[in-house]
Coordinates of C-alpha atoms in Angstrom, one line a residue:
M1 CA 19.8 -38.4 -61.6
T2 CA 23.3 -38.9 -60.2
E3 CA 22.2 -37.7 -56.8
T4 CA 19.3 -40.1 -56.8
K5 CA 21.6 -43.0 -57.6
S6 CA 23.9 -42.0 -54.8
N7 CA 21.0 -41.9 -52.3
T8 CA 19.9 -45.3 -53.5
A9 CA 23.4 -46.7 -53.1
L10 CA 23.7 -45.2 -49.7
K11 CA 20.5 -46.8 -48.6
I12 CA 21.5 -50.2 -49.9
L13 CA 24.9 -49.9 -48.1
T14 CA 23.1 -48.8 -44.9
G15 CA 20.8 -51.8 -45.1
I16 CA 23.7 -54.2 -45.6
L17 CA 25.5 -52.7 -42.6
A18 CA 22.4 -53.1 -40.5
V19 CA 22.0 -56.7 -41.5
A20 CA 25.6 -57.4 -40.7
L21 CA 25.3 -55.8 -37.3
V22 CA 22.3 -57.9 -36.5
A23 CA 24.0 -61.1 -37.6
L24 CA 27.1 -60.2 -35.6
G25 CA 24.9 -59.6 -32.5
I26 CA 23.2 -63.0 -33.0
Y27 CA 26.6 -64.7 -33.4
T28 CA 28.0 -63.0 -30.2
V29 CA 25.0 -64.1 -28.1
K30 CA 25.2 -67.7 -29.4
F31 CA 28.9 -67.9 -28.8
Y32 CA 28.5 -66.6 -25.2
N33 CA 25.7 -69.1 -24.5
E34 CA 27.8 -72.0 -25.9
E35 CA 30.8 -70.9 -23.8
K36 CA 28.6 -70.8 -20.7
E37 CA 27.2 -74.2 -21.4
N38 CA 30.6 -75.7 -22.0
K39 CA 31.9 -74.3 -18.7
A40 CA 28.9 -75.8 -16.8
I41 CA 29.6 -79.2 -18.4
L42 CA 33.3 -79.1 -17.4
V43 CA 32.4 -78.1 -13.8
K44 CA 29.9 -80.9 -13.6
E45 CA 32.5 -83.4 -15.0
K46 CA 35.0 -82.2 -12.4
T47 CA 32.4 -82.9 -9.7
V48 CA 31.9 -86.4 -11.2
I49 CA 35.6 -87.0 -11.1
E50 CA 35.9 -85.9 -7.5
D51 CA 33.0 -88.3 -6.6
E52 CA 34.7 -91.2 -8.4
L53 CA 38.0 -90.5 -6.6
N54 CA 36.2 -90.3 -3.2
D55 CA 34.5 -93.6 -4.0
L56 CA 37.9 -95.2 -4.8
I57 CA 39.3 -93.9 -1.5
V58 CA 36.3 -95.4 0.4
K59 CA 36.8 -98.8 -1.3
Y60 CA 40.6 -98.8 -0.5
D61 CA 39.7 -97.9 3.1
E62 CA 37.4 -100.8 3.3
A63 CA 39.9 -103.2 1.7
I64 CA 42.8 -102.0 3.9
A65 CA 40.6 -102.5 7.0
T66 CA 39.6 -106.0 6.1
N67 CA 42.8 -107.4 4.6
E68 CA 46.2 -107.9 6.1
V69 CA 48.0 -108.9 2.9
M70 CA 49.9 -106.2 0.9
D71 CA 48.5 -103.5 3.2
Q72 CA 51.4 -101.2 2.3
D73 CA 50.8 -101.4 -1.5
M74 CA 47.1 -100.6 -0.9
V75 CA 48.0 -97.7 1.4
N76 CA 50.4 -96.3 -1.2
A77 CA 47.8 -96.5 -3.9
R78 CA 45.2 -94.8 -1.7
E79 CA 47.7 -92.0 -1.0
R80 CA 48.2 -91.4 -4.7
I81 CA 44.4 -91.2 -5.2
S82 CA 44.1 -88.8 -2.3
R83 CA 46.8 -86.5 -3.8
L84 CA 45.1 -86.6 -7.2
L85 CA 41.8 -85.7 -5.5
D86 CA 43.5 -82.7 -3.9
S87 CA 44.9 -81.7 -7.3
V88 CA 41.4 -81.9 -8.9
K89 CA 39.8 -79.8 -6.2
D90 CA 42.5 -77.1 -6.5
S91 CA 42.4 -77.0 -10.3
E92 CA 40.0 -75.0 -12.4
A93 CA 37.9 -77.2 -14.8
N94 CA 39.1 -77.2 -18.4
L95 CA 39.1 -79.7 -21.2
V96 CA 42.8 -80.6 -21.0
L97 CA 42.8 -81.3 -17.3
I98 CA 39.5 -83.2 -17.4
S99 CA 40.9 -85.5 -20.1
R100 CA 44.1 -86.0 -18.1
Y101 CA 42.2 -86.8 -14.9
R102 CA 40.0 -89.2 -16.8
R103 CA 43.0 -91.1 -18.0
E104 CA 44.6 -91.2 -14.5
I105 CA 41.3 -92.4 -13.0
G106 CA 41.2 -95.2 -15.6
A107 CA 44.8 -96.2 -14.6
L108 CA 43.9 -96.1 -10.9
K109 CA 40.9 -98.3 -11.4
T110 CA 43.0 -100.8 -13.3
E111 CA 45.6 -100.8 -10.5
K112 CA 42.8 -101.2 -7.9
D113 CA 41.5 -104.3 -9.7
R114 CA 45.0 -105.8 -9.9
L115 CA 45.8 -105.2 -6.3
F116 CA 42.4 -106.6 -5.1
R117 CA 42.9 -109.7 -7.2
V118 CA 46.4 -110.2 -5.8
V119 CA 45.1 -109.8 -2.3
D120 CA 42.3 -112.3 -2.9
S121 CA 44.8 -114.8 -4.4
L122 CA 47.2 -114.5 -1.5
S123 CA 44.4 -114.7 1.0
N124 CA 43.2 -118.0 -0.7
Q125 CA 46.8 -119.4 -0.6
N126 CA 47.1 -118.5 3.1
R127 CA 43.8 -120.3 3.8
M128 CA 45.0 -123.4 1.8
M129 CA 48.3 -123.5 3.7
A130 CA 46.4 -123.2 7.0
V131 CA 44.2 -126.2 6.0
T132 CA 47.3 -128.2 5.1
I133 CA 49.0 -127.5 8.4
D134 CA 45.9 -128.4 10.3
S135 CA 45.7 -131.7 8.6
T136 CA 49.1 -132.8 9.9
N137 CA 48.3 -132.2 13.6
T138 CA 46.5 -134.3 16.1
V139 CA 42.8 -134.4 16.4
L140 CA 42.9 -132.4 19.7
A141 CA 45.1 -129.8 18.1
Q142 CA 42.8 -129.6 15.1
K143 CA 39.9 -129.0 17.4
V144 CA 41.7 -126.3 19.3
R145 CA 42.8 -124.5 16.1
L146 CA 39.4 -125.0 14.6
S147 CA 37.9 -123.3 17.6
D148 CA 40.3 -120.4 17.4
S149 CA 39.8 -120.2 13.7
L150 CA 36.0 -120.0 14.1
Q151 CA 36.4 -117.4 16.7
V152 CA 38.6 -115.2 14.5
N153 CA 36.3 -115.7 11.5
N154 CA 33.3 -114.7 13.6
Q155 CA 35.1 -111.6 14.8
N156 CA 36.2 -110.7 11.2
L157 CA 32.6 -111.4 10.0
S158 CA 31.2 -109.2 12.7
T159 CA 33.6 -106.4 11.8
K160 CA 32.8 -106.8 8.1
V161 CA 29.1 -106.7 8.8
D162 CA 29.5 -103.6 11.0
K163 CA 31.5 -101.8 8.2
A164 CA 29.0 -102.9 5.6
S165 CA 26.1 -101.6 7.6
Q166 CA 27.6 -98.1 7.9
L167 CA 25.9 -95.4 5.8
K168 CA 27.7 -94.2 2.7
I169 CA 27.1 -91.0 0.8
T170 CA 27.7 -89.7 -2.8
S171 CA 27.4 -86.4 -4.6
L172 CA 28.5 -84.4 -1.6
K173 CA 28.4 -80.7 -2.4
G174 CA 28.6 -77.5 -0.4
E175 CA 27.5 -74.1 -1.6
G176 CA 26.4 -70.6 -0.5
V177 CA 22.7 -69.8 -0.9
I178 CA 20.5 -66.7 -0.7
V179 CA 17.2 -67.3 1.2
R180 CA 14.3 -65.4 -0.4
N181 CA 11.3 -64.2 1.6
S182 CA 9.3 -66.9 -0.1
G183 CA 11.7 -69.5 1.4
K184 CA 13.2 -70.3 -2.0
L185 CA 17.0 -70.9 -2.0
I186 CA 19.2 -69.4 -4.7
E187 CA 22.8 -70.7 -5.2
N188 CA 25.4 -67.9 -4.9
D189 CA 29.2 -67.8 -4.3
K190 CA 29.5 -64.1 -3.3
I191 CA 30.2 -63.9 0.4
R192 CA 28.5 -60.5 0.7
R193 CA 25.2 -61.9 -0.6
I194 CA 24.8 -65.4 0.8
D195 CA 22.6 -66.0 3.9
Q196 CA 23.4 -69.7 4.6
V197 CA 25.6 -72.5 3.5
R198 CA 23.8 -75.5 2.0
T199 CA 25.3 -79.0 2.2
C200 CA 23.7 -81.6 -0.1
F201 CA 24.4 -85.3 -0.6
T202 CA 22.8 -88.6 -1.3
I203 CA 22.7 -91.5 1.2
S204 CA 23.3 -94.7 -0.8
S205 CA 20.9 -97.6 -0.6
N206 CA 22.1 -100.3 1.8
D207 CA 20.1 -103.3 2.8
L208 CA 22.5 -104.1 5.7
A209 CA 22.1 -100.7 7.4
P210 CA 19.4 -100.5 10.0
A211 CA 16.4 -98.5 8.9
G212 CA 15.0 -95.6 10.9
E213 CA 16.0 -92.2 12.1
K214 CA 19.5 -91.1 11.4
T215 CA 21.2 -88.1 12.9
M216 CA 23.4 -86.3 10.3
Y217 CA 25.9 -83.7 11.4
V218 CA 27.7 -81.2 9.2
Q219 CA 30.9 -79.2 9.8
V220 CA 31.7 -76.2 7.6
Y221 CA 35.2 -74.7 7.9
N222 CA 36.2 -71.4 6.3
P223 CA 39.7 -70.7 4.7
E224 CA 41.0 -69.8 8.2
N225 CA 39.9 -73.2 9.5
E226 CA 37.2 -71.6 11.6
L227 CA 33.9 -73.5 12.1
V228 CA 31.0 -71.7 10.4
G229 CA 27.4 -72.3 11.7
D230 CA 25.6 -72.8 15.0
Q231 CA 28.6 -74.2 17.0
I232 CA 26.6 -77.3 18.1
A233 CA 28.4 -79.3 20.9
V234 CA 27.7 -83.0 20.9
K235 CA 29.2 -85.5 23.3
H236 CA 30.3 -88.9 21.7
D237 CA 32.2 -91.8 23.2
G238 CA 35.5 -90.3 22.1
G239 CA 34.7 -86.8 23.5
V240 CA 32.9 -83.6 22.5
M241 CA 32.7 -82.5 18.9
M242 CA 31.5 -79.2 17.5
Y243 CA 29.2 -79.0 14.4
S244 CA 27.8 -76.3 12.1
A245 CA 24.4 -77.9 11.8
V246 CA 22.4 -81.1 12.5
S247 CA 19.5 -82.8 10.9
T248 CA 17.5 -86.0 11.6
V249 CA 16.3 -88.0 8.5
F250 CA 14.3 -91.2 8.2
Y251 CA 16.2 -93.8 6.2
E252 CA 14.5 -96.8 4.6
N253 CA 17.5 -98.5 3.1
E254 CA 16.9 -96.7 -0.2
E255 CA 18.7 -93.8 -1.8
L256 CA 17.8 -90.6 0.1
D257 CA 18.7 -87.0 -1.0
V258 CA 19.5 -84.8 2.0
C259 CA 20.3 -81.0 2.2
I260 CA 21.3 -79.4 5.5
L261 CA 21.6 -75.6 6.0
S262 CA 24.2 -74.0 8.2
K263 CA 23.9 -70.4 9.4
T264 CA 26.6 -67.9 8.6
Q265 CA 28.3 -65.2 10.5
G266 CA 29.6 -62.2 8.6
D267 CA 33.0 -62.1 10.3
K268 CA 33.6 -65.7 9.4
L269 CA 32.7 -65.4 5.7
L270 CA 36.1 -65.1 3.9
D271 CA 37.3 -65.4 0.3
G272 CA 38.7 -68.8 -0.5
T273 CA 38.1 -72.5 -0.2
Y274 CA 35.7 -74.0 2.4
K275 CA 35.8 -77.6 3.7
V276 CA 32.7 -79.6 4.4
Y277 CA 32.5 -82.8 6.5
V278 CA 29.5 -85.0 7.0
Y279 CA 29.0 -87.3 9.9
E280 CA 26.5 -90.0 10.9
G281 CA 26.8 -89.7 14.7
A282 CA 30.5 -89.6 15.4
Q283 CA 31.4 -91.5 12.1
L284 CA 32.8 -89.4 9.3
I285 CA 31.2 -90.5 6.0
G286 CA 32.1 -87.8 3.5
T287 CA 34.2 -84.7 2.8
S288 CA 34.2 -82.1 0.1
S289 CA 35.1 -78.4 -0.6
F290 CA 33.8 -75.3 -2.4
N291 CA 34.8 -71.7 -3.0
L292 CA 33.3 -68.4 -2.0
N293 CA 34.6 -65.0 -3.2

């Protein structure tokens, strides 16, 4: 009788332990999946932050090129953004850093709005002063200055139109990929496994840009600053430039997703950070970086 009770108790205890082990296994798998998802979200948020900082830099570049008032203040602000972008690229994504970078981006955007308002206000004051001075001169002098003013304005307008018509890109990303026999591409960051480097980006919609075929060039540099790819030599007005890959796309003034593959050479695949540069012709329109190990 006693032995029977002992056996029954042992079976019950064994069952309880089995249930506990199953529950522990389920919890462990769930915790691992949640941790993996959270990491992916942080990495994606880091990429979004880099895109926003790149966008701020582009806006400052455009403003500096088209305004002569308070250029130094705008240059200083742009440099701070550039340093923050380098810091973001060099940092591993985590919740604390993402939150701090978000706050800093908010402050930078507020500063940008303030600087741009000041520049616009000073530009308006300068124009009003010019009008007042013109009104005190003779008719002949007015005509001469008006002619000069129209010429300058036409030149500025032409420059602005040229800048506005340039292609702009967002979501620039470089990555290593494995090429399957079926042609399918699999993202991978292990240098001993990747077959090619893929550079993907989105060309923004722009009604001022001329539609048609666009030649897009990519440069991929390894951690030793060596060019990875086909070593394509292209002659531009400023001289010859070397590229990793080239692709021709047809642009119809609407958003266009583009991916360009660059071949790899085993002796140039090194652990570390790779730099990616995207050009339309000889014009640099985007930069980014990625890691291989």
